[in-house]
Amino acid sequence: MRRMTSIYERTSQSREDNQKRRHRLAAENMSSNWAGLALGPWIFVCEFGVCPNRLTFIYHAQDQFLRNINHPLRLARVLKMDKSIGTAYTHLVDNQSYEIIPSFELECGRVLRDVPVAYKTFGKLNPEGDNVMIICHAFTGSADVEDWWAFDPHRFFIFCGNVLGSPYGSASPLTIDPETGEPYGPEFPITTIRDDVRIHKLVLDKLGVRSVAVVVGGSMGGMAVLEWPLCTPPGFVRNIIPIATSARHSAWCISWGEAQRQSIYSDPLYADGYYAERGQKPTNGLAAARMAALLTYRSRDSFEGRFGRRPQLSRAKDGAIDRNLTPPRTPADEALAYHNDGNRSASRIKARSTESVLNAVGDSLAASQPTKIFTAQSYLRYQGDKFNNRFDANCYIHITRKLDTHDVGRDRGKDDESDNAALINALSQLPRGALVIGIESDGLFMPSEQREIATHIPEARLVLIPSIDGHDGFLLEFEVINKYIVEFLEEKLPNIYEGEVTSSAEGVGEFGVKKTSTFGEAEADVDVTRW
């Protein structure tokens, strides 16, 4: 194979274009040998004088630079680095873009190198670079903006960046550390909401954005909404819409996050976060954490109305009750099986091959016993199992700790100023006339917290949505929330709404609300009988 010389230096557009051409030429010789081994398509480039099976440059076939490796690495390690862009979960997000930030200093002081930031855009940036809508996703969300509210990409250039620590593409515990060639795992440094805003701002700069018309987001996304005007130059963000969020993470929310982390820590497979090395994931712990979180997202009344005390009948794979299940051999077997129903780690029950016993017990108990397996229990287990297919335990822990850092007044007050005074002062600096939306039954981010935000942002207006669905109401009541948001935008941004509609918006497709989505916390149209 012919050896080539290629040195990547970001000095001028012409030099960059010349190097891209050389990279394309390299593809003819090298992609046929190696591209099929990695998530691609990639272009691999050798440095002169280095063995052909060692690489120093990786280039995406769509002209996006990915890695400038500091020293030659073995092919296997380089391929691992490629996969840090495409983790086990990024396939769930269609048509993402990536920006690689060469160096980024976190609030904690750590410096990350070659930092991938995943994002999606919809619509077209106008010549002024100011028709920008930023949507900030929630805790377990992604850059898939279609999962939330229906906005108009024919008028706005819509941007959603994936947060640091998420498994969906941005740097996280799943990402390969370029210094070691191995995943960060539990050693990934702590990141904050402010870090997310600052690194997403770098992406907007590269996209040519000069000003942001509005920032919208709920829950954790609402925290980012509050930070955007405070972490960017004055006037860069013109309007904000925080939804079902808080100005600082409460003791109540911090405690729920701790309970969820402890659920993961208690799983023997967690291994202090180094479970990837053992090839086994702490699925039981992560499922339990998800179950606890779901209870905070809903309300008591919503669970009563949806489930009540309805029993869950055992079902075969086709949904029909299986009458050929093995019955319990003894009363002791029956008691043991029922006692451990839902225990994913029960070794004795597995040894007795009593999965069928459990199902049979469920049928018999539902028919004649005072104790039952309830649909509410089945729902939580179903959601826990489903969550394991789309999220990572270390990422979950990381983001809960990110939430704990949230306080818009943190380190922004004077030396002699109280924490509360610093918070009030920070809120007073946000864009005037914000739209603050809350859910009346939200037990996680209380209506009182929405009032606090609205009280201290100059001329802000507060809307509390009637709903029995608790915190998830900010996702389930999308039609009502859309109405308030659109009215607000038409009032605040007449130049965007009165102008001509872009005939073809880039990356739009079938853009709109999805009642059931991969990343939304809520599923509005799930049939509880079809788990």
Coordinates of C-alpha atoms in Angstrom, one line a residue:
M1 CA 0.0 0.0 0.0
R2 CA 1.3 3.4 -0.9
R3 CA 2.2 5.6 2.1
M4 CA 1.1 9.2 2.3
T5 CA 1.8 12.4 4.1
S6 CA -1.0 14.3 5.7
I7 CA -0.7 16.9 8.4
Y8 CA -3.9 18.6 9.7
E9 CA -3.6 22.2 10.8
R10 CA -6.6 24.5 11.1
T11 CA -4.9 27.6 9.7
S12 CA -6.8 28.6 6.6
Q13 CA -9.7 27.5 4.5
S14 CA -7.6 26.8 1.5
R15 CA -5.2 24.6 3.4
E16 CA -8.1 22.8 5.0
D17 CA -9.6 22.2 1.5
N18 CA -6.3 20.8 0.2
Q19 CA -6.1 18.4 3.1
K20 CA -9.6 17.3 2.6
R21 CA -8.7 16.4 -1.0
R22 CA -5.7 14.4 0.2
H23 CA -8.0 12.6 2.6
R24 CA -10.4 11.7 -0.1
L25 CA -7.5 10.3 -2.2
A26 CA -6.4 8.3 0.9
A27 CA -9.9 6.7 1.0
E28 CA -9.4 5.0 -2.3
N29 CA -6.5 3.0 -0.9
M30 CA -7.5 2.6 2.7
S31 CA -11.3 2.6 3.2
S32 CA -11.6 -0.7 1.3
N33 CA -9.4 -2.3 3.9
W34 CA -10.6 -0.8 7.1
A35 CA -13.8 1.2 6.8
G36 CA -16.0 -1.8 7.1
L37 CA -14.5 -2.5 10.5
A38 CA -15.9 0.7 12.1
L39 CA -19.1 2.6 12.3
G40 CA -18.7 4.8 9.3
P41 CA -18.2 5.7 6.6
W42 CA -14.7 6.8 7.7
I43 CA -11.6 7.8 5.8
F44 CA -8.4 6.6 7.5
V45 CA -5.1 8.4 6.7
C46 CA -1.6 7.2 7.4
E47 CA 1.3 9.5 8.3
F48 CA 4.5 9.1 6.3
G49 CA 6.9 6.6 7.9
V50 CA 4.3 4.9 10.0
C51 CA 3.2 1.3 9.5
P52 CA 0.0 1.0 7.4
N53 CA -1.9 -0.5 10.3
R54 CA -1.3 2.6 12.4
L55 CA -3.3 5.8 11.8
T56 CA -3.0 9.4 12.7
F57 CA -6.1 10.9 11.0
I58 CA -9.7 9.9 10.8
Y59 CA -12.0 11.8 8.5
H60 CA -15.8 11.3 7.9
A61 CA -16.8 10.7 4.3
Q62 CA -19.2 13.6 4.6
D63 CA -16.3 15.9 5.0
Q64 CA -16.5 16.2 8.8
F65 CA -13.2 16.1 10.6
L66 CA -13.3 13.7 13.6
R67 CA -9.9 13.0 15.1
N68 CA -6.4 14.4 15.0
I69 CA -4.7 11.7 17.0
N70 CA -1.7 13.0 19.0
H71 CA 0.4 9.8 18.4
P72 CA 0.1 6.7 16.3
L73 CA -2.3 4.2 17.7
R74 CA -3.0 0.6 16.8
L75 CA -5.9 0.1 14.5
A76 CA -8.1 -1.6 17.1
R77 CA -7.7 1.3 19.5
V78 CA -8.5 3.8 16.7
L79 CA -11.6 1.9 15.8
K80 CA -12.7 2.1 19.5
M81 CA -12.2 5.9 19.2
D82 CA -14.5 5.9 16.2
K83 CA -17.2 4.2 18.2
S84 CA -17.1 6.9 20.8
I85 CA -18.9 9.0 18.2
G86 CA -21.4 6.1 17.7
T87 CA -22.1 4.6 21.1
A88 CA -24.5 1.7 21.7
Y89 CA -27.3 4.2 21.9
T90 CA -26.7 6.8 19.2
H91 CA -28.5 4.7 16.5
L92 CA -31.7 5.6 18.3
V93 CA -31.3 9.2 17.0
D94 CA -31.6 9.6 13.3
N95 CA -29.5 12.0 11.2
Q96 CA -27.5 13.6 14.0
S97 CA -24.6 16.0 13.3
Y98 CA -21.4 16.2 15.4
E99 CA -19.0 18.9 16.2
I100 CA -15.7 18.0 17.7
I101 CA -14.4 20.7 20.1
P102 CA -10.6 20.4 20.2
S103 CA -10.4 21.5 23.9
F104 CA -13.0 22.5 26.4
E105 CA -12.5 23.4 30.1
L106 CA -15.3 22.4 32.4
E107 CA -16.4 24.3 35.4
C108 CA -14.7 21.7 37.6
G109 CA -11.4 22.7 36.0
R110 CA -10.8 19.5 34.0
V111 CA -10.0 20.0 30.3
L112 CA -11.6 17.6 27.8
R113 CA -9.9 17.0 24.5
D114 CA -11.5 16.2 21.1
V115 CA -15.0 16.6 22.7
P116 CA -17.9 15.3 20.5
V117 CA -21.1 17.3 20.7
A118 CA -24.1 15.8 19.1
Y119 CA -26.9 18.0 17.8
K120 CA -29.7 18.3 15.3
T121 CA -31.0 21.3 13.4
F122 CA -34.2 21.9 11.5
G123 CA -35.0 24.8 9.2
K124 CA -32.7 27.3 7.6
L125 CA -30.7 30.1 9.2
N126 CA -31.6 33.4 7.8
P127 CA -29.0 35.9 6.4
E128 CA -29.0 37.8 9.7
G129 CA -28.3 34.6 11.7
D130 CA -31.0 35.5 14.2
N131 CA -34.1 33.4 13.5
V132 CA -32.8 30.7 15.9
M133 CA -34.8 28.7 18.3
I134 CA -33.0 26.5 20.8
I135 CA -34.8 23.6 22.4
C136 CA -33.2 22.1 25.5
H137 CA -33.9 18.5 26.1
A138 CA -34.9 16.8 29.4
F139 CA -33.0 14.3 31.6
T140 CA -33.1 11.2 29.5
G141 CA -33.8 13.0 26.2
S142 CA -31.6 13.5 23.1
A143 CA -31.2 16.0 20.3
D144 CA -34.3 14.5 18.6
V145 CA -36.3 17.7 18.9
E146 CA -39.3 16.0 17.2
D147 CA -40.0 14.2 20.5
W148 CA -41.4 17.3 22.2
W149 CA -43.4 20.3 20.9
A150 CA -44.4 21.1 17.4
F151 CA -42.6 24.2 16.2
D152 CA -42.3 25.8 12.8
P153 CA -39.0 25.0 11.0
H154 CA -40.2 27.0 8.0
R155 CA -39.8 30.2 10.2
F156 CA -37.1 29.2 12.7
F157 CA -33.7 27.6 12.5
I158 CA -34.2 25.1 15.3
F159 CA -31.2 23.7 17.2
C160 CA -31.1 21.1 19.9
G161 CA -27.8 20.0 21.4
N162 CA -27.3 16.8 23.3
V163 CA -26.0 17.4 26.8
L164 CA -22.6 16.3 28.1
G165 CA -23.0 13.0 30.0
S166 CA -25.8 11.7 27.8
P167 CA -25.4 8.3 26.0
Y168 CA -26.7 9.8 22.7
G169 CA -23.6 11.2 21.2
S170 CA -22.0 14.0 23.2
A171 CA -19.0 13.3 25.4
S172 CA -20.0 11.0 28.3
P173 CA -18.8 8.1 30.3
L174 CA -19.3 6.0 27.1
T175 CA -16.9 8.2 25.2
I176 CA -13.3 7.1 24.5
D177 CA -10.8 9.2 26.3
P178 CA -8.3 10.2 23.6
E179 CA -5.5 10.2 26.1
T180 CA -6.0 6.5 27.1
G181 CA -7.9 5.0 24.2
E182 CA -10.4 3.5 26.7
P183 CA -13.9 4.7 27.8
Y184 CA -14.0 7.3 30.5
G185 CA -16.5 5.2 32.4
P186 CA -17.0 6.4 36.0
E187 CA -13.9 8.6 35.6
F188 CA -15.7 11.0 33.3
P189 CA -15.5 14.4 35.0
I190 CA -18.5 16.1 36.5
T191 CA -20.3 18.5 34.2
T192 CA -22.9 21.2 34.8
I193 CA -25.8 22.8 33.1
R194 CA -23.5 25.8 32.4
D195 CA -21.0 23.5 30.7
D196 CA -23.7 22.3 28.4
V197 CA -24.7 25.9 27.5
R198 CA -21.2 27.0 26.9
I199 CA -20.2 24.1 24.7
H200 CA -23.5 24.3 22.7
K201 CA -22.7 28.0 22.2
L202 CA -19.4 27.0 20.5
V203 CA -21.4 24.9 18.1
L204 CA -23.8 27.8 17.3
D205 CA -20.8 30.0 16.6
K206 CA -19.6 27.5 14.0
L207 CA -23.0 27.4 12.5
G208 CA -23.0 31.1 12.0
V209 CA -25.6 32.0 14.6
R210 CA -25.4 35.7 15.7
S211 CA -28.4 35.9 18.0
V212 CA -31.1 33.6 19.4
A213 CA -34.7 34.5 19.1
V214 CA -35.9 32.1 21.9
V215 CA -34.8 29.3 24.1
V216 CA -37.4 26.7 25.2
G217 CA -37.1 23.7 27.5
G218 CA -38.7 21.7 30.2
S219 CA -37.5 20.1 33.4
M220 CA -33.7 19.8 33.1
G221 CA -34.1 21.6 29.8
G222 CA -35.7 24.4 31.6
M223 CA -32.6 24.8 33.8
A224 CA -30.6 25.3 30.7
V225 CA -33.1 27.8 29.4
L226 CA -32.4 29.9 32.5
E227 CA -28.7 29.6 32.1
W228 CA -28.5 30.5 28.4
P229 CA -28.8 34.3 28.9
L230 CA -26.4 34.2 31.9
C231 CA -23.7 32.2 30.1
T232 CA -23.7 34.2 26.9
P233 CA -23.1 37.8 26.0
P234 CA -25.8 40.3 27.0
G235 CA -28.6 40.4 24.3
F236 CA -27.5 37.2 22.6
V237 CA -30.7 35.5 23.8
R238 CA -33.8 37.6 23.3
N239 CA -36.6 35.5 24.8
I240 CA -36.9 32.5 27.1
I241 CA -39.6 29.9 27.9
P242 CA -38.7 27.8 31.0
I243 CA -41.2 25.0 31.5
A244 CA -41.7 22.9 34.7
T245 CA -38.3 23.7 36.1
S246 CA -36.6 25.5 39.0
A247 CA -34.1 28.2 39.6
R248 CA -32.1 25.8 41.8
H249 CA -32.4 22.1 42.4
S250 CA -34.3 21.6 45.6
A251 CA -33.5 19.3 48.5
W252 CA -36.5 17.2 47.5
C253 CA -35.1 16.6 44.0
I254 CA -31.6 16.1 45.3
S255 CA -32.9 13.4 47.6
W256 CA -34.8 11.6 44.8
G257 CA -31.6 11.7 42.7
E258 CA -29.7 10.1 45.6
A259 CA -32.2 7.4 46.0
Q260 CA -32.0 6.6 42.3
R261 CA -28.2 6.5 42.4
Q262 CA -28.3 4.2 45.4
S263 CA -30.5 1.8 43.5
I264 CA -27.7 1.5 40.8
Y265 CA -24.9 1.3 43.4
S266 CA -26.6 -1.6 45.1
D267 CA -26.6 -3.7 42.0
P268 CA -23.6 -6.2 42.3
L269 CA -22.9 -5.8 38.6
Y270 CA -22.3 -2.1 39.0
A271 CA -18.7 -2.7 40.0
D272 CA -18.0 0.9 41.0
G273 CA -18.9 1.9 37.4
Y274 CA -16.4 -0.3 35.7
Y275 CA -19.0 -2.8 34.6
A276 CA -18.1 -2.4 30.9
E277 CA -14.8 -4.2 31.5
R278 CA -16.8 -7.2 32.8
G279 CA -19.3 -7.3 29.9
Q280 CA -22.3 -7.1 32.2
K281 CA -24.5 -4.1 33.0
P282 CA -26.3 -3.2 36.2
T283 CA -29.7 -3.6 34.6
N284 CA -31.5 -4.4 37.8
G285 CA -30.2 -1.2 39.5
L286 CA -30.9 1.0 36.5
A287 CA -34.4 -0.4 36.2
A288 CA -35.1 0.3 39.9
A289 CA -33.8 3.8 39.5
R290 CA -36.1 4.4 36.5
M291 CA -39.1 3.1 38.5
A292 CA -38.4 5.5 41.3
A293 CA -38.0 8.3 38.8
L294 CA -41.3 7.5 37.1
L295 CA -43.1 7.9 40.4
T296 CA -41.8 11.4 40.7
Y297 CA -42.9 12.2 37.2
R298 CA -46.5 11.4 37.8
S299 CA -49.1 12.1 40.6
R300 CA -51.0 9.9 42.9
D301 CA -54.3 10.8 41.2
S302 CA -52.9 9.9 37.8
F303 CA -51.8 6.4 39.0
E304 CA -55.1 5.8 40.7
G305 CA -57.0 6.8 37.6
R306 CA -54.9 4.8 35.2
F307 CA -54.3 1.6 37.3
G308 CA -56.4 1.5 40.4
R309 CA -56.2 -2.0 41.9
R310 CA -56.6 -3.9 38.7
P311 CA -54.7 -7.2 38.7
Q312 CA -52.2 -8.0 35.9
L313 CA -52.9 -11.4 34.4
S314 CA -50.0 -13.5 33.2
R315 CA -49.7 -13.5 29.4
A316 CA -47.9 -15.6 26.8
K317 CA -45.9 -13.8 24.1
D318 CA -49.0 -13.5 21.9
G319 CA -50.9 -11.7 24.7
A320 CA -53.2 -14.7 25.5
I321 CA -53.3 -16.2 28.9
D322 CA -51.2 -19.4 28.9
R323 CA -53.1 -22.2 30.5
N324 CA -50.3 -24.7 30.1
L325 CA -48.0 -23.2 32.7
T326 CA -46.4 -25.5 35.3
P327 CA -48.3 -25.1 38.6
P328 CA -46.4 -24.6 41.9
R329 CA -45.2 -28.0 43.2
T330 CA -45.8 -27.2 46.9
P331 CA -47.3 -24.4 49.0
A332 CA -43.7 -23.4 49.9
D333 CA -42.9 -23.0 46.2
E334 CA -45.9 -20.9 45.7
A335 CA -45.1 -18.7 48.7
L336 CA -41.5 -18.4 47.6
A337 CA -42.4 -17.5 44.1
Y338 CA -44.9 -14.9 45.2
H339 CA -42.6 -13.4 47.8
N340 CA -39.9 -12.9 45.1
D341 CA -42.1 -11.8 42.3
G342 CA -40.2 -9.0 40.5
N343 CA -36.8 -9.9 42.1
R344 CA -34.5 -10.0 39.1
S345 CA -31.6 -11.5 41.2
A346 CA -33.4 -14.4 42.8
S347 CA -31.0 -17.3 42.5
R348 CA -33.1 -20.0 44.2
I349 CA -36.2 -19.3 42.1
K350 CA -34.1 -19.5 38.9
A351 CA -32.6 -22.8 40.1
R352 CA -36.1 -24.3 40.5
S353 CA -37.0 -23.2 37.0
T354 CA -40.0 -21.4 38.4
E355 CA -40.5 -18.6 35.8
S356 CA -43.5 -20.7 34.8
V357 CA -44.4 -21.1 38.5
L358 CA -44.5 -17.4 38.9
N359 CA -46.8 -17.0 36.0
A360 CA -49.1 -19.8 37.3
V361 CA -49.0 -18.2 40.7
G362 CA -50.0 -14.9 39.1
D363 CA -53.0 -16.5 37.5
S364 CA -54.1 -18.4 40.6
L365 CA -53.7 -15.4 42.8
A366 CA -55.6 -13.2 40.5
A367 CA -58.4 -15.7 40.4
S368 CA -58.8 -16.6 44.1
Q369 CA -56.3 -15.0 46.5
P370 CA -56.6 -11.7 48.4
T371 CA -53.1 -10.8 47.2
K372 CA -52.4 -10.0 43.5
I373 CA -49.8 -8.8 41.0
F374 CA -51.2 -5.4 40.1
T375 CA -51.1 -3.5 36.8
A376 CA -49.2 -0.7 38.5
Q377 CA -46.4 -3.0 39.4
S378 CA -46.3 -4.5 35.9
Y379 CA -46.2 -1.0 34.4
L380 CA -43.1 0.0 36.5
R381 CA -41.3 -3.3 35.6
Y382 CA -42.1 -2.8 31.9
Q383 CA -40.7 0.7 32.0
G384 CA -37.6 -0.4 33.8
D385 CA -36.9 -3.1 31.2
K386 CA -37.6 -0.7 28.4
F387 CA -35.3 1.9 29.8
N388 CA -32.4 -0.6 30.0
N389 CA -32.6 -0.8 26.2
R390 CA -31.9 2.9 25.7
F391 CA -29.8 4.2 28.6
D392 CA -26.5 3.7 30.4
A393 CA -26.1 3.5 34.2
N394 CA -23.0 5.6 34.4
C395 CA -24.7 8.3 32.2
Y396 CA -27.7 8.2 34.5
I397 CA -25.6 8.8 37.6
H398 CA -23.6 11.5 35.9
I399 CA -26.7 13.5 34.8
T400 CA -28.3 13.2 38.3
R401 CA -25.2 14.8 39.7
K402 CA -25.3 17.5 37.0
L403 CA -28.8 18.3 38.2
D404 CA -27.6 18.7 41.7
T405 CA -25.2 21.5 40.7
H406 CA -28.0 23.6 39.3
D407 CA -28.5 27.0 41.0
V408 CA -28.6 30.1 38.9
G409 CA -27.3 32.1 41.8
R410 CA -24.3 29.9 42.4
D411 CA -21.0 31.9 42.4
R412 CA -22.9 34.9 41.0
G413 CA -23.5 36.9 44.2
K414 CA -21.4 39.4 46.0
D415 CA -19.2 38.3 48.9
D416 CA -21.6 39.7 51.5
E417 CA -24.8 38.6 49.6
S418 CA -26.9 35.7 50.7
D419 CA -27.6 32.8 48.4
N420 CA -31.2 33.8 48.0
A421 CA -30.2 37.4 47.1
A422 CA -27.8 36.0 44.5
L423 CA -30.5 33.9 43.0
I424 CA -33.0 36.8 42.8
N425 CA -30.3 39.0 41.2
A426 CA -29.5 36.4 38.6
L427 CA -33.2 36.0 37.7
S428 CA -33.6 39.7 37.4
Q429 CA -30.9 39.7 34.6
L430 CA -32.9 37.4 32.4
P431 CA -34.7 38.7 29.3
R432 CA -37.8 40.7 30.1
G433 CA -41.2 39.3 29.6
A434 CA -40.4 35.6 29.8
L435 CA -43.1 33.0 29.5
V436 CA -43.0 30.7 32.6
I437 CA -45.1 27.5 32.4
G438 CA -45.8 25.1 35.2
I439 CA -48.0 22.1 35.9
E440 CA -50.5 22.5 38.8
S441 CA -50.0 18.9 40.0
D442 CA -46.2 18.8 39.6
G443 CA -44.8 17.3 42.8
L444 CA -41.2 17.4 41.5
F445 CA -40.8 21.0 40.3
M446 CA -43.6 22.6 42.3
P447 CA -45.9 25.4 41.1
S448 CA -44.3 27.6 43.9
E449 CA -40.9 27.2 42.1
Q450 CA -42.5 28.5 38.8
R451 CA -43.9 31.4 40.8
E452 CA -40.4 32.2 42.1
I453 CA -39.0 32.3 38.6
A454 CA -41.8 34.4 37.3
T455 CA -41.7 36.8 40.2
H456 CA -38.1 37.8 39.8
I457 CA -37.8 37.9 36.0
P458 CA -38.9 41.4 34.9
E459 CA -42.4 41.5 33.4
A460 CA -42.6 37.7 33.2
R461 CA -45.9 36.0 32.8
L462 CA -46.8 32.8 34.6
V463 CA -49.1 30.0 33.2
L464 CA -50.0 27.0 35.3
I465 CA -51.6 24.2 33.3
P466 CA -54.4 22.2 35.0
S467 CA -53.4 18.5 34.8
I468 CA -53.6 15.5 37.1
D469 CA -50.5 14.0 35.5
G470 CA -47.8 15.6 37.7
H471 CA -44.5 16.6 36.2
D472 CA -45.1 14.6 33.1
G473 CA -47.9 17.0 32.3
F474 CA -45.4 19.2 30.6
L475 CA -45.1 16.5 28.0
L476 CA -48.6 15.2 28.0
E477 CA -50.4 18.5 27.8
F478 CA -48.5 19.4 24.6
E479 CA -51.6 20.9 22.8
V480 CA -52.3 23.4 25.5
I481 CA -48.7 24.3 26.0
N482 CA -48.2 24.7 22.3
K483 CA -51.0 27.2 22.2
Y484 CA -49.4 29.4 24.9
I485 CA -46.0 29.2 23.3
V486 CA -47.2 30.1 19.8
E487 CA -49.2 33.0 21.1
F488 CA -46.1 34.2 23.0
L489 CA -43.8 33.9 20.0
E490 CA -46.2 35.7 17.6
E491 CA -46.3 38.6 20.1
K492 CA -42.6 38.7 20.8
L493 CA -41.2 37.9 17.3
P494 CA -43.5 39.7 14.8
N495 CA -40.7 40.1 12.3
I496 CA -40.4 36.3 12.1
Y497 CA -44.1 35.5 12.0
E498 CA -45.0 38.4 9.6
G499 CA -42.3 37.6 7.1
E500 CA -42.5 35.1 4.3
V501 CA -42.5 31.5 5.1
T502 CA -39.4 29.6 3.9
S503 CA -40.7 27.4 1.0
S504 CA -38.4 24.5 1.9
A505 CA -37.0 24.0 5.4
E506 CA -33.9 21.8 5.7
G507 CA -34.1 18.6 7.6
V508 CA -37.8 19.0 8.3
G509 CA -39.5 15.8 7.1
E510 CA -42.6 15.0 9.1
F511 CA -41.9 17.5 11.8
G512 CA -44.4 17.5 14.7
V513 CA -45.3 16.1 18.1
K514 CA -45.1 12.4 18.7
K515 CA -47.4 11.2 21.4
T516 CA -45.2 8.2 21.9
S517 CA -41.5 8.7 21.5
T518 CA -38.2 7.0 22.3
F519 CA -37.0 9.8 24.5
G520 CA -40.0 11.5 26.0
E521 CA -40.6 10.6 29.7
A522 CA -44.3 10.2 28.9
E523 CA -46.2 7.9 26.7
A524 CA -49.6 9.2 26.1
D525 CA -51.1 6.4 24.1
V526 CA -49.6 3.3 25.6
D527 CA -52.2 0.5 26.0
V528 CA -51.6 -0.7 29.6
T529 CA -52.9 -4.1 28.6
R530 CA -50.1 -4.6 26.0
W531 CA -46.9 -4.7 28.0

